[in-house]
PDB file of C-alpha atoms and ligand atoms in Angstrom:
ATOM      1  CA  UNK A   1      27.127 131.447  91.410  1.00 62.00           C
ATOM      2  CA  UNK A   2      29.130 133.404  94.012  1.00 56.00           C
ATOM      3  CA  UNK A   3      27.922 133.314  97.663  1.00 56.00           C
ATOM      4  CA  UNK A   4      27.282 137.076  97.466  1.00 56.00           C
ATOM      5  CA  UNK A   5      25.089 136.674  94.358  1.00 64.00           C
ATOM      6  CA  UNK A   6      23.240 133.781  95.997  1.00 66.00           C
ATOM      7  CA  UNK A   7      22.328 136.049  98.920  1.00 72.00           C
ATOM      8  CA  UNK A   8      20.936 138.895  96.798  1.00 83.00           C
ATOM      9  CA  UNK A   9      17.191 139.232  97.477  1.00 89.00           C
ATOM     10  CA  UNK A  10      14.949 138.869  94.428  1.00 93.00           C
ATOM     11  CA  UNK A  11      11.339 138.971  95.634  1.00 96.00           C
ATOM     12  CA  UNK A  12       9.818 141.522  97.993  1.00 96.00           C
ATOM     13  CA  UNK A  13       7.079 139.145  99.127  1.00 96.00           C
ATOM     14  CA  UNK A  14       7.531 135.820 100.926  1.00 95.00           C
ATOM     15  CA  UNK A  15       5.215 134.061  98.461  1.00 98.00           C
ATOM     16  CA  UNK A  16       4.688 133.808  94.709  1.00 98.00           C
ATOM     17  CA  UNK A  17       0.938 134.119  94.239  1.00 98.00           C
ATOM     18  CA  UNK A  18       0.659 135.820  90.867  1.00 98.00           C
ATOM     19  CA  UNK A  19       2.364 137.952  88.247  1.00 98.00           C
ATOM     20  CA  UNK A  20       0.034 140.898  88.878  1.00 97.00           C
ATOM     21  CA  UNK A  21       1.911 141.861  92.067  1.00 96.00           C
ATOM     22  CA  UNK A  22       5.430 141.542  90.640  1.00 98.00           C
ATOM     23  CA  UNK A  23       7.538 144.451  89.420  1.00 98.00           C
ATOM     24  CA  UNK A  24       9.479 144.506  86.143  1.00 98.00           C
ATOM     25  CA  UNK A  25      12.663 144.304  88.235  1.00 98.00           C
ATOM     26  CA  UNK A  26      11.489 141.179  90.066  1.00 98.00           C
ATOM     27  CA  UNK A  27      10.435 139.494  86.806  1.00 98.00           C
ATOM     28  CA  UNK A  28      13.745 140.373  85.139  1.00 98.00           C
ATOM     29  CA  UNK A  29      15.736 139.059  88.115  1.00 98.00           C
ATOM     30  CA  UNK A  30      13.806 135.758  88.043  1.00 98.00           C
ATOM     31  CA  UNK A  31      14.400 135.409  84.287  1.00 98.00           C
ATOM     32  CA  UNK A  32      18.126 136.155  84.738  1.00 97.00           C
ATOM     33  CA  UNK A  33      18.315 133.503  87.454  1.00 98.00           C
ATOM     34  CA  UNK A  34      16.335 131.141  85.195  1.00 98.00           C
ATOM     35  CA  UNK A  35      19.023 131.543  82.534  1.00 98.00           C
ATOM     36  CA  UNK A  36      21.638 130.390  85.048  1.00 97.00           C
ATOM     37  CA  UNK A  37      19.560 127.318  85.870  1.00 98.00           C
ATOM     38  CA  UNK A  38      19.120 126.483  82.184  1.00 98.00           C
ATOM     39  CA  UNK A  39      22.920 126.260  82.015  1.00 98.00           C
ATOM     40  CA  UNK A  40      22.986 124.056  85.137  1.00 98.00           C
ATOM     41  CA  UNK A  41      20.265 121.798  83.685  1.00 97.00           C
ATOM     42  CA  UNK A  42      22.333 121.328  80.529  1.00 98.00           C
ATOM     43  CA  UNK A  43      25.490 120.468  82.455  1.00 97.00           C
ATOM     44  CA  UNK A  44      26.507 116.890  83.298  1.00 97.00           C
ATOM     45  CA  UNK A  45      26.343 117.654  87.027  1.00 96.00           C
ATOM     46  CA  UNK A  46      22.882 119.184  87.394  1.00 97.00           C
ATOM     47  CA  UNK A  47      22.795 119.612  91.155  1.00 96.00           C
ATOM     48  CA  UNK A  48      23.474 122.519  93.487  1.00 96.00           C
ATOM     49  CA  UNK A  49      23.315 122.267  97.313  1.00 96.00           C
ATOM     50  CA  UNK A  50      21.592 125.670  97.611  1.00 96.00           C
ATOM     51  CA  UNK A  51      18.395 124.338  99.236  1.00 97.00           C
ATOM     52  CA  UNK A  52      20.068 121.605 101.313  1.00 96.00           C
ATOM     53  CA  UNK A  53      18.084 121.271 104.540  1.00 96.00           C
ATOM     54  CA  UNK A  54      14.948 122.869 103.096  1.00 97.00           C
ATOM     55  CA  UNK A  55      11.657 120.982 102.714  1.00 98.00           C
ATOM     56  CA  UNK A  56       9.341 121.546  99.743  1.00 98.00           C
ATOM     57  CA  UNK A  57       5.828 120.068  99.572  1.00 97.00           C
ATOM     58  CA  UNK A  58       3.849 119.726  96.336  1.00 97.00           C
ATOM     59  CA  UNK A  59       0.109 119.843  97.085  1.00 97.00           C
ATOM     60  CA  UNK A  60      -1.857 119.447  93.864  1.00 96.00           C
ATOM     61  CA  UNK A  61      -5.665 119.243  93.979  1.00 95.00           C
ATOM     62  CA  UNK A  62      -5.823 119.231  90.164  1.00 94.00           C
ATOM     63  CA  UNK A  63      -4.025 116.996  87.685  1.00 93.00           C
ATOM     64  CA  UNK A  64      -0.592 118.035  86.459  1.00 96.00           C
ATOM     65  CA  UNK A  65       2.251 116.555  84.456  1.00 96.00           C
ATOM     66  CA  UNK A  66       4.565 119.494  83.753  1.00 98.00           C
ATOM     67  CA  UNK A  67       4.176 121.744  86.804  1.00 98.00           C
ATOM     68  CA  UNK A  68       4.310 119.099  89.517  1.00 97.00           C
ATOM     69  CA  UNK A  69       7.163 117.090  88.002  1.00 98.00           C
ATOM     70  CA  UNK A  70       9.240 120.181  87.240  1.00 98.00           C
ATOM     71  CA  UNK A  71       8.802 121.580  90.761  1.00 98.00           C
ATOM     72  CA  UNK A  72       9.863 118.172  92.106  1.00 98.00           C
ATOM     73  CA  UNK A  73      12.901 118.077  89.843  1.00 98.00           C
ATOM     74  CA  UNK A  74      13.709 121.720  90.591  1.00 98.00           C
ATOM     75  CA  UNK A  75      13.650 121.103  94.349  1.00 98.00           C
ATOM     76  CA  UNK A  76      15.748 117.937  94.060  1.00 98.00           C
ATOM     77  CA  UNK A  77      18.315 119.587  91.786  1.00 98.00           C
ATOM     78  CA  UNK A  78      18.712 122.271  94.440  1.00 98.00           C
ATOM     79  CA  UNK A  79      19.202 119.680  97.179  1.00 98.00           C
ATOM     80  CA  UNK A  80      15.868 120.140  99.002  1.00 98.00           C
ATOM     81  CA  UNK A  81      13.768 117.330 100.446  1.00 98.00           C
ATOM     82  CA  UNK A  82      10.685 117.237  98.215  1.00 98.00           C
ATOM     83  CA  UNK A  83       7.434 115.526  99.159  1.00 97.00           C
ATOM     84  CA  UNK A  84       4.604 115.028  96.659  1.00 96.00           C
ATOM     85  CA  UNK A  85       1.301 114.879  98.493  1.00 91.00           C
ATOM     86  CA  UNK A  86      -1.091 112.537  96.738  1.00 82.00           C
ATOM     87  CA  UNK A  87      -4.410 114.319  97.212  1.00 87.00           C
ATOM     88  CA  UNK A  88      -6.415 111.451  95.695  1.00 84.00           C
ATOM     89  CA  UNK A  89      -5.244 109.000  98.384  1.00 84.00           C
ATOM     90  CA  UNK A  90      -5.107 111.576 101.204  1.00 88.00           C
ATOM     91  CA  UNK A  91      -7.710 112.416 103.817  1.00 90.00           C
ATOM     92  CA  UNK A  92      -9.166 114.942 101.346  1.00 89.00           C
ATOM     93  CA  UNK A  93     -11.061 111.903 100.038  1.00 87.00           C
ATOM     94  CA  UNK A  94     -12.606 111.600 103.541  1.00 90.00           C
ATOM     95  CA  UNK A  95     -13.805 115.188 103.446  1.00 91.00           C
ATOM     96  CA  UNK A  96     -10.839 117.064 104.946  1.00 93.00           C
ATOM     97  CA  UNK A  97     -10.879 120.680 103.787  1.00 93.00           C
ATOM     98  CA  UNK A  98      -8.152 122.544 101.921  1.00 94.00           C
ATOM     99  CA  UNK A  99      -7.274 124.629 104.959  1.00 95.00           C
ATOM    100  CA  UNK A 100      -7.172 121.620 107.344  1.00 94.00           C
ATOM    101  CA  UNK A 101      -5.014 119.688 104.878  1.00 94.00           C
ATOM    102  CA  UNK A 102      -2.656 122.628 104.438  1.00 94.00           C
ATOM    103  CA  UNK A 103      -2.370 123.444 108.166  1.00 95.00           C
ATOM    104  CA  UNK A 104      -1.652 119.759 108.861  1.00 95.00           C
ATOM    105  CA  UNK A 105       1.197 119.812 106.345  1.00 95.00           C
ATOM    106  CA  UNK A 106       2.338 123.190 107.700  1.00 95.00           C
ATOM    107  CA  UNK A 107       2.744 121.589 111.149  1.00 96.00           C
ATOM    108  CA  UNK A 108       5.447 119.359 109.590  1.00 96.00           C
ATOM    109  CA  UNK A 109       7.450 122.578 109.094  1.00 96.00           C
ATOM    110  CA  UNK A 110       7.961 122.733 105.343  1.00 97.00           C
ATOM    111  CA  UNK A 111       9.783 125.790 104.024  1.00 97.00           C
ATOM    112  CA  UNK A 112       7.855 126.042 100.767  1.00 98.00           C
ATOM    113  CA  UNK A 113       4.383 124.750  99.880  1.00 98.00           C
ATOM    114  CA  UNK A 114       3.475 124.565  96.201  1.00 98.00           C
ATOM    115  CA  UNK A 115      -0.256 124.435  95.706  1.00 97.00           C
ATOM    116  CA  UNK A 116      -2.578 123.916  92.751  1.00 97.00           C
ATOM    117  CA  UNK A 117      -6.302 124.188  93.404  1.00 96.00           C
ATOM    118  CA  UNK A 118      -9.465 124.514  91.372  1.00 95.00           C
ATOM    119  CA  UNK A 119     -10.613 127.634  93.263  1.00 96.00           C
ATOM    120  CA  UNK A 120      -9.336 131.093  92.314  1.00 96.00           C
ATOM    121  CA  UNK A 121      -7.749 132.650  95.410  1.00 97.00           C
ATOM    122  CA  UNK A 122      -6.897 129.339  97.131  1.00 97.00           C
ATOM    123  CA  UNK A 123      -3.143 129.991  97.161  1.00 98.00           C
ATOM    124  CA  UNK A 124      -3.595 133.506  98.553  1.00 97.00           C
ATOM    125  CA  UNK A 125      -5.863 132.210 101.297  1.00 97.00           C
ATOM    126  CA  UNK A 126      -3.215 129.662 102.335  1.00 96.00           C
ATOM    127  CA  UNK A 127      -0.479 132.301 102.259  1.00 97.00           C
ATOM    128  CA  UNK A 128      -2.459 134.299 104.837  1.00 96.00           C
ATOM    129  CA  UNK A 129      -2.917 131.276 107.148  1.00 95.00           C
ATOM    130  CA  UNK A 130       0.423 129.426 106.927  1.00 96.00           C
ATOM    131  CA  UNK A 131       3.892 130.420 108.044  1.00 93.00           C
ATOM    132  CA  UNK A 132       5.760 128.786 105.141  1.00 97.00           C
ATOM    133  CA  UNK A 133       6.261 130.278 101.670  1.00 97.00           C
ATOM    134  CA  UNK A 134       3.383 129.525  99.302  1.00 98.00           C
ATOM    135  CA  UNK A 135       3.748 129.196  95.531  1.00 98.00           C
ATOM    136  CA  UNK A 136       0.653 129.319  93.352  1.00 98.00           C
ATOM    137  CA  UNK A 137       0.931 126.462  90.840  1.00 98.00           C
ATOM    138  CA  UNK A 138      -2.435 127.425  89.325  1.00 98.00           C
ATOM    139  CA  UNK A 139      -5.622 128.569  91.089  1.00 98.00           C
ATOM    140  CA  UNK A 140      -8.853 128.143  89.144  1.00 95.00           C
ATOM    141  CA  UNK A 141      -8.943 130.543  86.216  1.00 94.00           C
ATOM    142  CA  UNK A 142      -7.006 133.216  88.161  1.00 96.00           C
ATOM    143  CA  UNK A 143      -3.200 132.902  87.776  1.00 98.00           C
ATOM    144  CA  UNK A 144      -0.412 130.434  86.975  1.00 98.00           C
ATOM    145  CA  UNK A 145       2.647 132.615  87.596  1.00 98.00           C
ATOM    146  CA  UNK A 146       5.418 130.087  86.973  1.00 98.00           C
ATOM    147  CA  UNK A 147       3.866 129.242  83.581  1.00 98.00           C
ATOM    148  CA  UNK A 148       4.051 132.894  82.509  1.00 98.00           C
ATOM    149  CA  UNK A 149       7.619 133.159  83.822  1.00 98.00           C
ATOM    150  CA  UNK A 150       8.726 130.063  81.910  1.00 98.00           C
ATOM    151  CA  UNK A 151       6.961 131.353  78.791  1.00 98.00           C
ATOM    152  CA  UNK A 152       8.764 134.674  79.170  1.00 98.00           C
ATOM    153  CA  UNK A 153      12.114 132.938  79.601  1.00 98.00           C
ATOM    154  CA  UNK A 154      11.434 130.901  76.444  1.00 98.00           C
ATOM    155  CA  UNK A 155      10.544 134.055  74.490  1.00 98.00           C
ATOM    156  CA  UNK A 156      13.445 136.115  75.830  1.00 98.00           C
ATOM    157  CA  UNK A 157      16.015 133.474  74.893  1.00 97.00           C
ATOM    158  CA  UNK A 158      14.696 133.544  71.292  1.00 97.00           C
ATOM    159  CA  UNK A 159      13.787 137.172  70.772  1.00 95.00           C
ATOM    160  CA  UNK A 160      15.601 139.196  73.472  1.00 74.00           C
ATOM    161  CA  UNK A 161      13.429 142.360  73.530  1.00 91.00           C
ATOM    162  CA  UNK A 162       9.800 142.178  74.635  1.00 97.00           C
ATOM    163  CA  UNK A 163       9.202 145.776  73.501  1.00 97.00           C
ATOM    164  CA  UNK A 164       9.399 144.840  69.813  1.00 95.00           C
ATOM    165  CA  UNK A 165       7.029 141.879  70.063  1.00 98.00           C
ATOM    166  CA  UNK A 166       3.355 141.361  69.332  1.00 98.00           C
ATOM    167  CA  UNK A 167       2.005 138.243  71.043  1.00 98.00           C
ATOM    168  CA  UNK A 168      -1.371 136.692  70.198  1.00 98.00           C
ATOM    169  CA  UNK A 169      -2.932 134.688  73.040  1.00 98.00           C
ATOM    170  CA  UNK A 170      -5.501 132.484  71.312  1.00 98.00           C
ATOM    171  CA  UNK A 171      -8.421 130.303  72.267  1.00 96.00           C
ATOM    172  CA  UNK A 172     -10.111 129.713  75.606  1.00 95.00           C
ATOM    173  CA  UNK A 173      -9.018 132.936  77.330  1.00 96.00           C
ATOM    174  CA  UNK A 174     -12.095 133.005  79.585  1.00 94.00           C
ATOM    175  CA  UNK A 175     -11.128 129.922  81.599  1.00 93.00           C
ATOM    176  CA  UNK A 176      -7.344 130.287  81.374  1.00 96.00           C
ATOM    177  CA  UNK A 177      -5.085 131.191  84.306  1.00 97.00           C
ATOM    178  CA  UNK A 178      -2.173 130.875  81.859  1.00 98.00           C
ATOM    179  CA  UNK A 179      -3.687 133.668  79.762  1.00 97.00           C
ATOM    180  CA  UNK A 180      -4.169 135.970  82.764  1.00 97.00           C
ATOM    181  CA  UNK A 181      -0.619 135.530  84.040  1.00 98.00           C
ATOM    182  CA  UNK A 182       0.793 135.995  80.545  1.00 98.00           C
ATOM    183  CA  UNK A 183      -1.293 139.122  79.915  1.00 97.00           C
ATOM    184  CA  UNK A 184       0.098 140.678  83.113  1.00 97.00           C
ATOM    185  CA  UNK A 185       3.671 139.653  82.427  1.00 98.00           C
ATOM    186  CA  UNK A 186       3.893 140.496  78.727  1.00 98.00           C
ATOM    187  CA  UNK A 187       2.161 143.856  79.229  1.00 97.00           C
ATOM    188  CA  UNK A 188       4.495 144.797  82.104  1.00 98.00           C
ATOM    189  CA  UNK A 189       7.534 143.871  79.977  1.00 98.00           C
ATOM    190  CA  UNK A 190       6.363 146.090  77.112  1.00 97.00           C
ATOM    191  CA  UNK A 191       5.055 143.558  74.576  1.00 98.00           C
ATOM    192  CA  UNK A 192       1.868 144.240  72.588  1.00 97.00           C
ATOM    193  CA  UNK A 193      -0.699 141.641  73.570  1.00 98.00           C
ATOM    194  CA  UNK A 194      -3.674 140.502  71.507  1.00 98.00           C
ATOM    195  CA  UNK A 195      -6.459 138.249  72.740  1.00 98.00           C
ATOM    196  CA  UNK A 196      -7.824 136.181  69.859  1.00 97.00           C
ATOM    197  CA  UNK A 197     -10.938 134.187  70.721  1.00 96.00           C
ATOM    198  CA  UNK A 198     -14.598 133.604  69.980  1.00 95.00           C
ATOM    199  CA  UNK A 199     -16.820 135.981  71.970  1.00 93.00           C
ATOM    200  CA  UNK A 200     -18.026 133.091  74.147  1.00 92.00           C
ATOM    201  CA  UNK A 201     -14.458 132.369  75.269  1.00 94.00           C
ATOM    202  CA  UNK A 202     -13.425 135.923  76.100  1.00 95.00           C
ATOM    203  CA  UNK A 203     -13.692 136.984  79.757  1.00 91.00           C
ATOM    204  CA  UNK A 204     -16.519 139.424  80.460  1.00 88.00           C
ATOM    205  CA  UNK A 205     -13.932 141.924  81.734  1.00 87.00           C
ATOM    206  CA  UNK A 206     -11.467 141.458  78.827  1.00 87.00           C
ATOM    207  CA  UNK A 207     -11.389 145.202  78.146  1.00 87.00           C
ATOM    208  CA  UNK A 208      -9.886 145.908  81.598  1.00 90.00           C
ATOM    209  CA  UNK A 209      -6.603 144.280  80.562  1.00 92.00           C
ATOM    210  CA  UNK A 210      -5.972 147.087  78.065  1.00 92.00           C
ATOM    211  CA  UNK A 211      -5.023 144.679  75.261  1.00 96.00           C
ATOM    212  CA  UNK A 212      -6.256 144.368  71.662  1.00 97.00           C
ATOM    213  CA  UNK A 213      -9.154 141.975  71.150  1.00 97.00           C
ATOM    214  CA  UNK A 214      -9.915 140.014  67.964  1.00 97.00           C
ATOM    215  CA  UNK A 215     -12.835 137.686  67.322  1.00 96.00           C
ATOM    216  CA  UNK A 216     -11.518 136.532  63.944  1.00 97.00           C
ATOM    217  CA  UNK A 217      -8.429 134.323  64.145  1.00 97.00           C
ATOM    218  CA  UNK A 218      -6.907 135.240  60.796  1.00 97.00           C
ATOM    219  CA  UNK A 219      -7.256 138.970  61.569  1.00 98.00           C
ATOM    220  CA  UNK A 220      -5.823 138.429  65.051  1.00 98.00           C
ATOM    221  CA  UNK A 221      -2.776 136.559  63.771  1.00 98.00           C
ATOM    222  CA  UNK A 222      -1.842 139.113  61.104  1.00 98.00           C
ATOM    223  CA  UNK A 223       1.776 140.195  61.641  1.00 98.00           C
ATOM    224  CA  UNK A 224       2.254 138.701  65.129  1.00 98.00           C
ATOM    225  CA  UNK A 225       5.653 137.444  66.325  1.00 98.00           C
ATOM    226  CA  UNK A 226       4.438 134.829  68.789  1.00 98.00           C
ATOM    227  CA  UNK A 227       1.285 132.704  68.691  1.00 98.00           C
ATOM    228  CA  UNK A 228       0.419 131.385  72.134  1.00 98.00           C
ATOM    229  CA  UNK A 229      -2.302 128.738  71.919  1.00 98.00           C
ATOM    230  CA  UNK A 230      -4.456 127.830  74.907  1.00 98.00           C
ATOM    231  CA  UNK A 231      -6.068 124.534  75.853  1.00 94.00           C
ATOM    232  CA  UNK A 232      -9.833 124.356  75.655  1.00 91.00           C
ATOM    233  CA  UNK A 233     -10.610 123.957  79.388  1.00 81.00           C
ATOM    234  CA  UNK A 234     -13.720 121.813  79.186  1.00 78.00           C
ATOM    235  CA  UNK A 235     -13.401 120.908  82.896  1.00 80.00           C
ATOM    236  CA  UNK A 236     -14.155 124.552  83.812  1.00 79.00           C
ATOM    237  CA  UNK A 237     -17.090 124.959  81.397  1.00 75.00           C
ATOM    238  CA  UNK A 238     -20.611 124.883  82.747  1.00 72.00           C
ATOM    239  CA  UNK A 239     -22.473 125.250  79.467  1.00 67.00           C
ATOM    240  CA  UNK A 240     -22.087 125.108  75.694  1.00 69.00           C
ATOM    241  CA  UNK A 241     -19.329 127.553  74.784  1.00 76.00           C
ATOM    242  CA  UNK A 242     -18.598 126.103  71.326  1.00 77.00           C
ATOM    243  CA  UNK A 243     -20.853 124.369  68.773  1.00 75.00           C
ATOM    244  CA  UNK A 244     -18.553 121.297  68.469  1.00 82.00           C
ATOM    245  CA  UNK A 245     -14.849 120.364  68.627  1.00 84.00           C
ATOM    246  CA  UNK A 246     -14.787 119.951  64.846  1.00 88.00           C
ATOM    247  CA  UNK A 247     -16.240 123.446  64.348  1.00 89.00           C
ATOM    248  CA  UNK A 248     -13.840 124.893  66.920  1.00 92.00           C
ATOM    249  CA  UNK A 249     -10.821 123.446  65.128  1.00 94.00           C
ATOM    250  CA  UNK A 250     -12.074 124.774  61.804  1.00 93.00           C
ATOM    251  CA  UNK A 251     -12.320 128.361  63.043  1.00 94.00           C
ATOM    252  CA  UNK A 252      -9.901 128.482  65.997  1.00 94.00           C
ATOM    253  CA  UNK A 253      -7.469 125.573  65.645  1.00 96.00           C
ATOM    254  CA  UNK A 254      -3.937 126.629  64.675  1.00 98.00           C
ATOM    255  CA  UNK A 255      -2.923 124.952  61.419  1.00 98.00           C
ATOM    256  CA  UNK A 256      -0.389 125.924  58.784  1.00 98.00           C
ATOM    257  CA  UNK A 257      -2.971 127.909  56.802  1.00 98.00           C
ATOM    258  CA  UNK A 258      -3.856 130.192  59.752  1.00 98.00           C
ATOM    259  CA  UNK A 259      -0.239 130.417  60.958  1.00 98.00           C
ATOM    260  CA  UNK A 260       0.690 131.847  57.542  1.00 98.00           C
ATOM    261  CA  UNK A 261      -1.092 135.093  58.598  1.00 98.00           C
ATOM    262  CA  UNK A 262       1.521 135.635  61.331  1.00 98.00           C
ATOM    263  CA  UNK A 263       4.880 137.317  60.668  1.00 98.00           C
ATOM    264  CA  UNK A 264       7.341 135.135  58.712  1.00 98.00           C
ATOM    265  CA  UNK A 265       9.394 133.230  61.300  1.00 97.00           C
ATOM    266  CA  UNK A 266       6.659 133.553  63.953  1.00 98.00           C
ATOM    267  CA  UNK A 267       6.997 131.093  66.816  1.00 98.00           C
ATOM    268  CA  UNK A 268       4.265 128.929  68.334  1.00 98.00           C
ATOM    269  CA  UNK A 269       3.775 128.180  72.032  1.00 98.00           C
ATOM    270  CA  UNK A 270       1.359 126.033  74.032  1.00 98.00           C
ATOM    271  CA  UNK A 271       1.496 125.515  77.821  1.00 98.00           C
ATOM    272  CA  UNK A 272       0.317 121.909  77.519  1.00 96.00           C
ATOM    273  CA  UNK A 273      -1.415 119.587  77.837  1.00 96.00           C
ATOM    274  CA  UNK A 274      -2.414 119.914  74.167  1.00 96.00           C
ATOM    275  CA  UNK A 275      -5.644 118.811  72.585  1.00 94.00           C
ATOM    276  CA  UNK A 276      -4.326 117.888  69.155  1.00 97.00           C
ATOM    277  CA  UNK A 277      -6.868 118.496  66.419  1.00 95.00           C
ATOM    278  CA  UNK A 278      -8.873 120.792  68.730  1.00 94.00           C
ATOM    279  CA  UNK A 279      -6.787 123.932  69.392  1.00 95.00           C
ATOM    280  CA  UNK A 280      -3.655 122.931  67.467  1.00 97.00           C
ATOM    281  CA  UNK A 281      -2.796 120.774  64.489  1.00 98.00           C
ATOM    282  CA  UNK A 282      -0.010 118.203  64.953  1.00 98.00           C
ATOM    283  CA  UNK A 283       1.719 119.507  61.814  1.00 98.00           C
ATOM    284  CA  UNK A 284       2.303 122.815  63.654  1.00 98.00           C
ATOM    285  CA  UNK A 285       2.827 121.453  67.175  1.00 98.00           C
ATOM    286  CA  UNK A 286       5.522 119.005  66.037  1.00 98.00           C
ATOM    287  CA  UNK A 287       7.323 121.353  63.625  1.00 98.00           C
ATOM    288  CA  UNK A 288      10.603 122.107  65.419  1.00 97.00           C
ATOM    289  CA  UNK A 289      11.187 125.102  63.138  1.00 97.00           C
ATOM    290  CA  UNK A 290       8.252 126.966  64.691  1.00 98.00           C
ATOM    291  CA  UNK A 291       7.118 125.123  67.828  1.00 98.00           C
ATOM    292  CA  UNK A 292       8.665 126.046  71.198  1.00 98.00           C
ATOM    293  CA  UNK A 293       6.554 123.557  73.158  1.00 98.00           C
ATOM    294  CA  UNK A 294       9.412 121.290  74.302  1.00 98.00           C
ATOM    295  CA  UNK A 295      11.620 124.298  75.006  1.00 98.00           C
ATOM    296  CA  UNK A 296       8.857 125.625  77.288  1.00 98.00           C
ATOM    297  CA  UNK A 297       9.038 122.401  79.303  1.00 98.00           C
ATOM    298  CA  UNK A 298      12.818 122.721  79.723  1.00 98.00           C
ATOM    299  CA  UNK A 299      12.420 126.356  80.796  1.00 98.00           C
ATOM    300  CA  UNK A 300       9.812 125.170  83.323  1.00 98.00           C
ATOM    301  CA  UNK A 301      12.411 123.305  85.385  1.00 98.00           C
ATOM    302  CA  UNK A 302      14.858 126.237  85.234  1.00 98.00           C
ATOM    303  CA  UNK A 303      12.315 128.896  86.194  1.00 98.00           C
ATOM    304  CA  UNK A 304      10.982 126.775  89.072  1.00 98.00           C
ATOM    305  CA  UNK A 305      14.547 126.393  90.358  1.00 98.00           C
ATOM    306  CA  UNK A 306      14.814 130.180  90.162  1.00 98.00           C
ATOM    307  CA  UNK A 307      11.570 130.610  92.115  1.00 98.00           C
ATOM    308  CA  UNK A 308      12.598 128.141  94.849  1.00 98.00           C
ATOM    309  CA  UNK A 309      16.010 129.821  95.066  1.00 98.00           C
ATOM    310  CA  UNK A 310      14.404 133.282  95.317  1.00 98.00           C
ATOM    311  CA  UNK A 311      11.997 132.202  98.074  1.00 98.00           C
ATOM    312  CA  UNK A 312      14.791 130.474  99.983  1.00 96.00           C
ATOM    313  CA  UNK A 313      16.815 133.714  99.859  1.00 95.00           C
ATOM    314  CA  UNK A 314      13.811 135.472 101.400  1.00 93.00           C
ATOM    315  CA  UNK A 315      13.680 132.894 104.193  1.00 93.00           C
ATOM    316  CA  UNK A 316      17.406 133.290 104.831  1.00 91.00           C
ATOM    317  CA  UNK A 317      16.948 137.068 105.004  1.00 88.00           C
ATOM    318  CA  UNK A 318      14.334 136.564 107.695  1.00 87.00           C
ATOM    319  CA  UNK A 319      16.821 134.318 109.519  1.00 83.00           C
ATOM    320  CA  UNK A 320      14.552 131.301 109.081  1.00 78.00           C
ATOM    321  CA  UNK A 321      16.390 127.951 108.895  1.00 62.00           C
ATOM    322  CA  UNK A 322      19.270 129.190 106.759  1.00 56.00           C
ATOM    323  CA  UNK A 323      20.738 126.075 105.153  1.00 52.00           C
TER     324      UNK A 323
HETATM  325  N1   CP B 401       1.040 123.888  81.728  1.00 53.17           N
HETATM  326  C1   CP B 401       0.687 123.192  82.808  1.00 53.17           C
HETATM  327  O1   CP B 401       0.353 123.738  83.864  1.00 53.17           O
HETATM  328  O2   CP B 401       0.739 121.843  82.624  1.00 53.17           O
HETATM  329  P1   CP B 401       0.335 120.752  83.719  1.00 53.17           P
HETATM  330  O3   CP B 401      -1.152 120.886  83.935  1.00 53.17           O
HETATM  331  O4   CP B 401       0.740 119.419  83.109  1.00 53.17           O
HETATM  332  O5   CP B 401       1.093 121.053  84.981  1.00 53.17           O
END
């Protein structure tokens, strides 16, 4: 990348809190940058010194495999110092609050804080209080912007034009931040979005998204290009939303029989972690002809490099600690 290209601003805001506030231009620029980082990730020499001198802190109050490790790898590949805060062994276990924990870390002068928290709005609250960049790595059932961006990069590399696509987002939409971020992103980019879920797992305000809604999976999958399955988020459920796991799989689990209703050549996505035999059958999840699940993980590192790069450009523009 030329020095001039590396200085081009990408994001208007200093933080990445959600997809809802991003423009089509910002999303496209992040995806274009993501493509460049896919190429870097596939090269023998995977490192760039772009974030040399910057400090990135991962602060995860909820479990994560993909998001935390890919942000760590993304930061390290860009030459930043990356610190993973272990919340379980931190003073949070002694009762320290989110804001006290975050302001303590902020006093160590990080450039970028990546936060995952069980409460919707947590990342936005920190962005208002701290003077570093804040990235939302998932807040309650609100948004998970880098997941939607990596999903979009995965789709765009396979299908090119969002305008010609119908995407079915299936399963536990009610509790899913992945669903919300993907609804915003895919709709902005011109794709037709369907929500396919039992009534109990649709958000009360589903109609406000302006997407098609199906409460029969076979009907909802008819003719779609992409089937995006969601994890059943039992940790966010406070009642009985489904009769049983076995019943859920029978009616809502993606197997070859239900997938056959989608367009021939339809592709299957899942953000992970998967509940095999609950929302997806292993025969579909592990079929490399249709499943993009491992590709999504690769795109996760690239898109998170793009996000860190974009935020660092914003810091440089403000004259803050230019590396
Ligand atoms: N998709 C996703 O956010 O996965 P993790 O919970 O493993 O980060």
